[in-house]
C-alpha angles and dihedrals in degrees: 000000000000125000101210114114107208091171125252110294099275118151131243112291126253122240100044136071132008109287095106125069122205107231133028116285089237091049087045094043091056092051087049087056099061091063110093093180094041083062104049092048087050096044091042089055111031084052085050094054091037091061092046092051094049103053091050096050092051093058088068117074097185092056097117096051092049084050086059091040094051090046090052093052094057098044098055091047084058088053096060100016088142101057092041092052100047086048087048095053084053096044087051089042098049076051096057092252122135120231124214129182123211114188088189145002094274087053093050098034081049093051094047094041090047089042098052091041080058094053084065083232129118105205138046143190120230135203121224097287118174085186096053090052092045084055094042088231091162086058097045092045087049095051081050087054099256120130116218112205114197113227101186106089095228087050097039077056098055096043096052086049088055077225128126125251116258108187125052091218096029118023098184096047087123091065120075120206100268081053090051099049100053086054087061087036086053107030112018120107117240100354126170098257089221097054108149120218087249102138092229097049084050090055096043090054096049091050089055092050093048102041090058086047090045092055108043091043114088092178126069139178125208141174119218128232091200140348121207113221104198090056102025081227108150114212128207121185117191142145107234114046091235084105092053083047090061106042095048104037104048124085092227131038125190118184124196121201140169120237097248098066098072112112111203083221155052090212096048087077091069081084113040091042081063091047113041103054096045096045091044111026101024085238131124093232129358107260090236133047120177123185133164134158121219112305136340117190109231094011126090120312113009095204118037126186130196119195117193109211121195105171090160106339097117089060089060097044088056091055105078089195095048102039096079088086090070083072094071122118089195089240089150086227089136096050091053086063102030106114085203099046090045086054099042109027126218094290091071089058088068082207118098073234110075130179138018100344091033083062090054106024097043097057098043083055098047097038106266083262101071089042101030100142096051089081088067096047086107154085102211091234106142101234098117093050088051091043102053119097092211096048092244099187095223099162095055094046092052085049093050085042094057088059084060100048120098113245139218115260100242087051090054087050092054103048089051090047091056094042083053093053096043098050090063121067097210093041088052096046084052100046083049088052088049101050095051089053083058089070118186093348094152092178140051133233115237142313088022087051090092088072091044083050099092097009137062112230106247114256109248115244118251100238114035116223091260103040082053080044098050087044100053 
């Protein structure tokens, strides 16, 4: 039996992070379309990245079965997590790295905030993290009087804007260039007030910014794509180089991961180094890699810091329908195809997590309840099925997920009332009767107009099955 204590299967708590919207997706989407601008931006991007991602996947014929292979080596991590994880903290600590477990965001906002207070510094760089922003950690090390300074453009973005990233792969793709260039007008330290929205001068900008941060910084945060077991090597794929900057200048490095990226092998990223940049970027291979395992005198950090972060987790690994999102690599792959997400944006989703996996994944980590109308953010298309490298079922979860959700009254009564019907033969042949005699009624009265509201009734057939059956 397995030592490894992931926690009971509770679910994320309320009051921290950013899993929880504020408002309904249906009352936020409409909001989102509304937004002309915020739709061109999104259509102009997510067919960008569409187009990438599919001349590069074409070139390998082998990319379904790499698909298959990749599904079949998360599964069977899920399968034994404990015992790859417990092998994982020996593996970091040979290493003379240090393990912490977070059962939840206040445990793992807690361990960063102590650990940086312990550094005797007051700021720190971070690399692009999604679990740092599920668990609000910005907001926790600010309220500690430490200052994160995010070192990823899109998120730098994001974070001079005081807004919240929209997008897994891209987080500003709801600004445009002249939007991005009044937020460094506006927020940037130091900027050339005659800085044009030219998307090189705006890089060039951001880099001088950042390498003065980078230098004068000794303590850095990260996320982790992957983290290999066998070996306790962390991995960390990006773009930019801003990410390699801050895992190899800075005295200290804490990483914070969630329990699902742990691989049981060195050899098992063969295959999602092959899957992840074509299915994200569009590229062949991410332009940086960076990998290092626990402490090397000399040699980059000299105290690094993992902290394993459940925050539920655990309440996903007990569904077997719902566990399959574990198995994302948060390559946005899902969002790019997704005709809802392209329309609304990741704002509307209320979760860090938008799309097509934040409408499966956010919920299952909440309870359904705190995120019940999620489930429905969705057309049941199929895109996002087709689309994932790792042949993550979402439809099928969304579907199992709407069986969870807690449903209106009036929805409930209807759905008894036709149980009731169909379960009596006389009752059935006279409902039947008395739909053909609605004709082409394409809209309910209240209260069922809610359900008329984004769909037209279908028109009744002019003979029923067993009036076609009596007269033959």
């Amino acid at each position: 039996m397995s030592r490894t204590f992931l926690g009971m299967p509770a679910t994320a708590p309320r009051g921290v992070g950013h899993l929880r919207g504020a408002e309904p997706f249906p009352q936020a989407a409409r909001k989102a379309l509304d937004d002309e601008q915020l739709r061109r931006n999104l259509g102009h991007a997510t067919a960008t990245i569409r187009r990438r991602s599919g001349a590069v996947v074409a070139e390998l014929p082998d990319w379904q079965e790499l698909r298959s292979a990749g599904s079949a080596l998360k599964a069977a991590t899920m399968a034994r997590l404990p015992d790859l994880l417990e092998e994982l903290e020996e593996r970091v600590t040979a290493a003379g790295g240090v393990v912490h477990w977070a059962a939840d965001a206040y445990e793992a906002n807690r361990i960063v905030t102590e650990l940086v207070r312990a550094t005797g510094h007051d700021r720190v760089i971070k690399v692009k993290s999604m679990a740092t922003q599920e668990i609000g950690l910005n907001e926790a090390l600010e309220a500690a009087g430490i200052a994160p300074v995010e070192t990823d453009l899109a998120e730098l973005i994001v974070q001079l804007g005081r807004d919240r990233p929209s997008h897994i792969l891209v987080p500003a793709i709801h600004r445009n260039r002249a939007e991005i260039r009044e937020i460094f007008l506006r927020e940037m330290p130091g900027v050339d007030p005659g800085l044009t929205d030219d998307p090189v001068a705006l890089a060039a900008a951001a880099r001088r910014y950042l390498r003065e941060t980078f230098l004068s910084t000794p303590v850095a945060v990260s996320g982790a794509n992957f983290a290999v077991a066998e070996t306790g090597t962390l991995v960390v794929l990006e773009s930019e180089g801003n990410g390699r900057m801050c895992l190899t200048l800075p005295e200290t490095l804490i990483t914070v991961m969630g329990i699902e990226k742990v691989v049981p092998a060195w050899r098992d990223l063969e295959v999602f180094l092959q899957l992840l940049p074509r299915a994200s970027t569009g590229e062949r291979m991410n332009p940086y890699t960076s990998m290092w395992t626990g402490v090397t005198p000399g040699d980059g950090p000299q105290s690094f810091h993992l902290v394993l972060l459940d925050n539920g987790r655990t309440a996903v690994l007990a569904d077997e329908v719902g566990r399959q999102a574990l198995h994302c690599i948060r390559c946005s792959a899902c969002l790019n195809v997704c005709p809802v997400y392209e329309r609304t944006g990741g704002h509307a989703y209320g979760s860090v997590y938008p799309g097509p996996i934040g409408a499966v994944l956010s919920p299952q980590l909440t309870g359904v309840a705190d995120n019940a109308s999620l489930p429905y953010a969705s057309t049941l298309c199929g895109a996002c099925f087709d689309a994932c490298p790792v042949r993550i079922d979402i439809p099928s979860i969304l579907v199992h997920l709407r069986n969870q959700a807690p449903h209106p009254r009036a929805e409930r009564a209807a759905m008894a009332a036709a149980a009731y019907t169909m379960d009596r033969p006389a009752w059935y042949a006279r409902a039947q009767r008395a739909a053909k005699l609605s004709g082409r009624l394409t809209r309910l009265p209240p209260p069922l107009s809610g359900w008329t509201a984004g769909r037209d009734l279908p028109v009744p057939p002019p003979e029923t099955f067993r009036e076609w059956w009596a007269r033959r």
